[in-house]
Amino acid sequence: MDTATPAVTVALHDGASVTASSGQVDARRHGELLLPAVDRVLAEAGVKLDAVTGVVVGVGPGPYTGLRVGLVTAATFGSALSVPVHGLCTLDGLAYAAGQGGLEGPFAVATDARRKEVYWARYEDARTRTGDPAVDRPADIAAELAGLPVVGAGAVLYPEAFPDARGPEHVAAGALAALAAERLAAGQELLEPQPLYLRRPDAQVPKNYKVVTPK
């Protein structure tokens, strides 16, 4: 599952292929949409929740509130089912999906970070990220990414900085699951299911507020 972007996306993977998936784009309703999506995917696959042997969740980067919905839900499932919970960079899932769609490297991935910024990373190919994810204004990285295809909603939002925008715009849990299954089968370590924020949350405690104490 992944809620790091406006997409609320869930998939079930049997170790060889995706057996069912769901995706809805709604930046304000992650908490409302995620569990019904889990129910739909399980029903489509014809299995019960207790058949799940592991959980993979996108760790971002992404906005604070939406990202936490997926991470907390994944942790809850892991605890309730006594199964491992693995983290995977959301940008890696987008890169992998782009590769499944035929895009060859090198390229970049950029998602909407709000505040007129993007979360982004460069890739040698669909499976190989060349550096850590970052958050920047599009104009500040346009020269660095000049000539590269850029995958994701961040590229679509800022065509003046990223003229060669490519799909998909949002991550799909099916691609995230397939990449995780591939890495686990190869004996690779996945990330801890901890949020990759890259910056402080939008909501902050006001400065110089008055503390009122009872007399």
mmCIF file of C-alpha atoms in Angstrom:
data_model
loop_
_atom_site.group_PDB
_atom_site.id
_atom_site.type_symbol
_atom_site.label_atom_id
_atom_site.label_comp_id
_atom_site.label_asym_id
_atom_site.label_seq_id
_atom_site.Cartn_x
_atom_site.Cartn_y
_atom_site.Cartn_z
ATOM 1 C CA MET A 1 0.000 0.000 0.000
ATOM 2 C CA ASP A 2 1.038 3.589 -0.532
ATOM 3 C CA THR A 3 -0.434 6.945 0.536
ATOM 4 C CA ALA A 4 2.597 9.177 -0.036
ATOM 5 C CA THR A 5 1.066 10.866 -3.088
ATOM 6 C CA PRO A 6 -2.532 11.890 -3.876
ATOM 7 C CA ALA A 7 -3.076 8.264 -4.924
ATOM 8 C CA VAL A 8 -4.464 5.822 -2.368
ATOM 9 C CA THR A 9 -3.236 2.550 -3.798
ATOM 10 C CA VAL A 10 -3.399 -1.066 -2.591
ATOM 11 C CA ALA A 11 -2.401 -4.341 -4.252
ATOM 12 C CA LEU A 12 -2.101 -8.010 -3.382
ATOM 13 C CA HIS A 13 0.924 -9.938 -4.676
ATOM 14 C CA ASP A 14 1.368 -13.706 -4.438
ATOM 15 C CA GLY A 15 5.129 -13.696 -4.856
ATOM 16 C CA ALA A 16 4.954 -14.128 -8.613
ATOM 17 C CA SER A 17 2.439 -11.543 -9.801
ATOM 18 C CA VAL A 18 -0.194 -9.034 -8.728
ATOM 19 C CA THR A 19 -3.502 -10.786 -8.111
ATOM 20 C CA ALA A 20 -5.650 -7.708 -7.391
ATOM 21 C CA SER A 21 -5.185 -3.948 -7.115
ATOM 22 C CA SER A 22 -7.009 -0.702 -6.424
ATOM 23 C CA GLY A 23 -6.082 2.939 -6.919
ATOM 24 C CA GLN A 24 -7.923 6.212 -6.322
ATOM 25 C CA VAL A 25 -6.537 9.736 -6.593
ATOM 26 C CA ASP A 26 -7.807 12.002 -3.801
ATOM 27 C CA ALA A 27 -5.287 14.040 -1.844
ATOM 28 C CA ARG A 28 -7.674 14.781 1.031
ATOM 29 C CA ARG A 29 -9.265 11.391 1.774
ATOM 30 C CA HIS A 30 -6.439 8.948 2.408
ATOM 31 C CA GLY A 31 -7.863 7.919 5.773
ATOM 32 C CA GLU A 32 -11.340 7.307 4.343
ATOM 33 C CA LEU A 33 -10.260 5.412 1.256
ATOM 34 C CA LEU A 34 -7.447 3.127 2.368
ATOM 35 C CA LEU A 35 -9.264 0.436 4.371
ATOM 36 C CA PRO A 36 -12.160 0.104 1.878
ATOM 37 C CA ALA A 37 -9.495 -0.331 -0.822
ATOM 38 C CA VAL A 38 -7.910 -3.149 1.209
ATOM 39 C CA ASP A 39 -11.322 -4.821 1.494
ATOM 40 C CA ARG A 40 -11.924 -4.516 -2.264
ATOM 41 C CA VAL A 41 -8.550 -5.986 -3.152
ATOM 42 C CA LEU A 42 -8.974 -8.958 -0.825
ATOM 43 C CA ALA A 43 -12.495 -9.582 -2.145
ATOM 44 C CA GLU A 44 -11.328 -9.378 -5.754
ATOM 45 C CA ALA A 45 -8.563 -11.876 -5.034
ATOM 46 C CA GLY A 46 -10.956 -14.133 -3.110
ATOM 47 C CA VAL A 47 -8.833 -14.315 0.032
ATOM 48 C CA LYS A 48 -9.190 -13.317 3.670
ATOM 49 C CA LEU A 49 -6.927 -10.916 5.511
ATOM 50 C CA ASP A 50 -5.342 -13.758 7.489
ATOM 51 C CA ALA A 51 -3.869 -15.091 4.230
ATOM 52 C CA VAL A 52 -1.490 -12.106 4.078
ATOM 53 C CA THR A 53 2.093 -13.112 4.896
ATOM 54 C CA GLY A 54 3.751 -9.691 4.705
ATOM 55 C CA VAL A 55 3.044 -6.003 4.173
ATOM 56 C CA VAL A 56 4.935 -3.555 1.971
ATOM 57 C CA VAL A 57 4.305 0.164 2.428
ATOM 58 C CA GLY A 58 5.599 3.217 0.600
ATOM 59 C CA VAL A 59 7.653 5.366 2.989
ATOM 60 C CA GLY A 60 7.607 8.482 0.823
ATOM 61 C CA PRO A 61 8.870 11.063 0.486
ATOM 62 C CA GLY A 62 5.446 12.611 0.880
ATOM 63 C CA PRO A 63 3.356 15.114 2.817
ATOM 64 C CA TYR A 64 3.131 14.454 6.547
ATOM 65 C CA THR A 65 -0.538 13.565 7.026
ATOM 66 C CA GLY A 66 -1.184 11.423 3.974
ATOM 67 C CA LEU A 67 2.047 9.492 4.371
ATOM 68 C CA ARG A 68 1.274 8.597 7.989
ATOM 69 C CA VAL A 69 -2.067 7.013 7.032
ATOM 70 C CA GLY A 70 -0.386 4.253 5.054
ATOM 71 C CA LEU A 71 2.447 3.728 7.516
ATOM 72 C CA VAL A 72 0.202 3.478 10.564
ATOM 73 C CA THR A 73 -2.207 1.150 8.736
ATOM 74 C CA ALA A 74 0.654 -1.084 7.601
ATOM 75 C CA ALA A 75 2.075 -1.234 11.125
ATOM 76 C CA THR A 76 -1.351 -2.122 12.512
ATOM 77 C CA PHE A 77 -1.803 -4.960 10.022
ATOM 78 C CA GLY A 78 1.685 -6.227 10.755
ATOM 79 C CA SER A 79 1.011 -6.286 14.486
ATOM 80 C CA ALA A 80 -2.452 -7.836 14.186
ATOM 81 C CA LEU A 81 -1.320 -10.560 11.772
ATOM 82 C CA SER A 82 2.171 -11.070 13.224
ATOM 83 C CA VAL A 83 3.742 -10.594 9.780
ATOM 84 C CA PRO A 84 6.740 -8.500 8.682
ATOM 85 C CA VAL A 85 6.230 -4.934 7.453
ATOM 86 C CA HIS A 86 8.676 -3.673 4.834
ATOM 87 C CA GLY A 87 9.257 -0.124 3.631
ATOM 88 C CA LEU A 88 10.029 0.930 0.079
ATOM 89 C CA CYS A 89 10.756 4.383 -1.323
ATOM 90 C CA THR A 90 7.690 5.631 -3.181
ATOM 91 C CA LEU A 91 9.869 7.154 -5.909
ATOM 92 C CA ASP A 92 11.431 3.719 -6.483
ATOM 93 C CA GLY A 93 7.943 2.322 -7.088
ATOM 94 C CA LEU A 94 7.260 4.992 -9.702
ATOM 95 C CA ALA A 95 10.585 4.343 -11.391
ATOM 96 C CA TYR A 96 9.886 0.610 -11.499
ATOM 97 C CA ALA A 97 6.438 1.212 -12.998
ATOM 98 C CA ALA A 98 7.973 3.465 -15.645
ATOM 99 C CA GLY A 99 10.389 0.686 -16.515
ATOM 100 C CA GLN A 100 7.513 -1.784 -16.791
ATOM 101 C CA GLY A 101 5.968 0.677 -19.230
ATOM 102 C CA GLY A 102 9.045 0.563 -21.438
ATOM 103 C CA LEU A 103 11.058 3.573 -20.243
ATOM 104 C CA GLU A 104 14.798 2.977 -20.248
ATOM 105 C CA GLY A 105 17.308 4.958 -18.198
ATOM 106 C CA PRO A 106 18.692 7.255 -17.277
ATOM 107 C CA PHE A 107 15.713 9.297 -16.113
ATOM 108 C CA ALA A 108 14.328 11.078 -13.046
ATOM 109 C CA VAL A 109 11.179 10.819 -10.949
ATOM 110 C CA ALA A 110 9.397 13.831 -9.454
ATOM 111 C CA THR A 111 6.253 13.958 -7.316
ATOM 112 C CA ASP A 112 4.333 16.961 -6.041
ATOM 113 C CA ALA A 113 5.744 18.190 -2.711
ATOM 114 C CA ARG A 114 3.408 21.203 -2.541
ATOM 115 C CA ARG A 115 4.808 24.660 -1.649
ATOM 116 C CA LYS A 116 5.836 24.859 -5.338
ATOM 117 C CA GLU A 117 8.421 22.110 -4.780
ATOM 118 C CA VAL A 118 8.929 18.511 -5.907
ATOM 119 C CA TYR A 119 10.273 15.380 -4.301
ATOM 120 C CA TRP A 120 12.699 13.892 -6.797
ATOM 121 C CA ALA A 121 15.508 11.434 -7.483
ATOM 122 C CA ARG A 122 17.633 10.335 -10.425
ATOM 123 C CA TYR A 123 17.725 6.764 -11.755
ATOM 124 C CA GLU A 124 20.248 4.903 -13.855
ATOM 125 C CA ASP A 125 17.469 2.496 -14.797
ATOM 126 C CA ALA A 126 14.111 1.388 -13.427
ATOM 127 C CA ARG A 127 15.723 -0.515 -10.543
ATOM 128 C CA THR A 128 18.729 1.667 -9.725
ATOM 129 C CA ARG A 129 18.470 5.017 -7.938
ATOM 130 C CA THR A 130 21.626 7.147 -8.103
ATOM 131 C CA GLY A 131 21.484 9.119 -4.868
ATOM 132 C CA ASP A 132 19.071 9.962 -2.105
ATOM 133 C CA PRO A 133 15.640 11.521 -2.679
ATOM 134 C CA ALA A 134 15.519 15.291 -2.274
ATOM 135 C CA VAL A 135 13.035 18.163 -2.198
ATOM 136 C CA ASP A 136 13.651 21.274 -4.309
ATOM 137 C CA ARG A 137 11.987 23.937 -6.410
ATOM 138 C CA PRO A 138 11.690 22.778 -10.032
ATOM 139 C CA ALA A 139 13.611 25.755 -11.378
ATOM 140 C CA ASP A 140 16.560 24.926 -9.117
ATOM 141 C CA ILE A 141 17.016 21.431 -10.585
ATOM 142 C CA ALA A 142 15.895 22.039 -14.174
ATOM 143 C CA ALA A 143 19.466 22.412 -15.448
ATOM 144 C CA GLU A 144 20.624 19.312 -13.561
ATOM 145 C CA LEU A 145 17.865 17.199 -15.127
ATOM 146 C CA ALA A 146 17.980 18.821 -18.570
ATOM 147 C CA GLY A 147 17.639 16.261 -21.341
ATOM 148 C CA LEU A 148 16.258 13.558 -19.046
ATOM 149 C CA PRO A 149 12.722 12.180 -19.110
ATOM 150 C CA VAL A 150 11.034 12.937 -15.783
ATOM 151 C CA VAL A 151 8.340 10.585 -14.496
ATOM 152 C CA GLY A 152 5.507 11.595 -12.181
ATOM 153 C CA ALA A 153 3.011 14.292 -11.306
ATOM 154 C CA GLY A 154 5.802 16.704 -10.396
ATOM 155 C CA ALA A 155 6.962 16.722 -13.998
ATOM 156 C CA VAL A 156 3.425 17.283 -15.305
ATOM 157 C CA LEU A 157 2.871 20.196 -12.902
ATOM 158 C CA TYR A 158 6.013 22.062 -13.996
ATOM 159 C CA PRO A 159 6.452 21.576 -17.761
ATOM 160 C CA GLU A 160 8.664 24.659 -18.037
ATOM 161 C CA ALA A 161 11.253 22.913 -15.847
ATOM 162 C CA PHE A 162 10.612 19.350 -17.055
ATOM 163 C CA PRO A 163 9.618 19.449 -20.731
ATOM 164 C CA ASP A 164 9.944 15.677 -21.212
ATOM 165 C CA ALA A 165 7.301 14.553 -18.704
ATOM 166 C CA ARG A 166 6.422 10.854 -18.670
ATOM 167 C CA GLY A 167 3.872 8.625 -16.987
ATOM 168 C CA PRO A 168 2.766 7.226 -14.714
ATOM 169 C CA GLU A 169 1.870 10.313 -12.690
ATOM 170 C CA HIS A 170 1.210 8.472 -9.411
ATOM 171 C CA VAL A 171 2.619 5.368 -7.803
ATOM 172 C CA ALA A 172 0.682 2.102 -8.087
ATOM 173 C CA ALA A 173 0.847 -0.440 -5.272
ATOM 174 C CA GLY A 174 1.147 -3.241 -7.825
ATOM 175 C CA ALA A 175 4.506 -1.892 -8.993
ATOM 176 C CA LEU A 176 5.612 -1.323 -5.399
ATOM 177 C CA ALA A 177 4.705 -4.915 -4.501
ATOM 178 C CA ALA A 178 6.401 -6.366 -7.576
ATOM 179 C CA LEU A 179 9.623 -4.474 -6.858
ATOM 180 C CA ALA A 180 9.548 -5.536 -3.216
ATOM 181 C CA ALA A 181 8.963 -9.181 -4.161
ATOM 182 C CA GLU A 182 11.860 -9.032 -6.610
ATOM 183 C CA ARG A 183 14.222 -7.568 -4.027
ATOM 184 C CA LEU A 184 13.161 -9.971 -1.287
ATOM 185 C CA ALA A 185 13.602 -12.950 -3.622
ATOM 186 C CA ALA A 186 17.140 -11.720 -4.332
ATOM 187 C CA GLY A 187 17.878 -11.571 -0.607
ATOM 188 C CA GLN A 188 18.048 -7.773 -0.506
ATOM 189 C CA GLU A 189 17.166 -5.791 2.604
ATOM 190 C CA LEU A 190 14.185 -3.462 2.345
ATOM 191 C CA LEU A 191 13.728 -0.262 4.320
ATOM 192 C CA GLU A 192 12.269 0.012 7.783
ATOM 193 C CA PRO A 193 8.649 1.228 7.601
ATOM 194 C CA GLN A 194 9.559 4.706 8.802
ATOM 195 C CA PRO A 195 8.427 7.942 7.102
ATOM 196 C CA LEU A 196 10.739 9.759 4.723
ATOM 197 C CA TYR A 197 9.567 13.357 5.152
ATOM 198 C CA LEU A 198 12.607 15.410 3.985
ATOM 199 C CA ARG A 199 11.157 18.527 5.614
ATOM 200 C CA ARG A 200 9.102 19.629 8.593
ATOM 201 C CA PRO A 201 5.289 19.216 8.508
ATOM 202 C CA ASP A 202 3.127 22.121 7.337
ATOM 203 C CA ALA A 203 1.342 22.325 10.688
ATOM 204 C CA GLN A 204 3.599 23.757 13.394
ATOM 205 C CA VAL A 205 3.212 25.155 16.880
ATOM 206 C CA PRO A 206 2.814 28.959 16.664
ATOM 207 C CA LYS A 207 5.725 31.018 17.928
ATOM 208 C CA ASN A 208 5.377 33.384 20.883
ATOM 209 C CA TYR A 209 2.084 31.876 21.996
ATOM 210 C CA LYS A 210 0.871 32.597 25.510
ATOM 211 C CA VAL A 211 0.768 29.763 28.007
ATOM 212 C CA VAL A 212 -2.318 29.957 30.184
ATOM 213 C CA THR A 213 -2.108 28.148 33.523
ATOM 214 C CA PRO A 214 -4.899 27.878 36.066
ATOM 215 C CA LYS A 215 -4.517 29.949 39.212
#
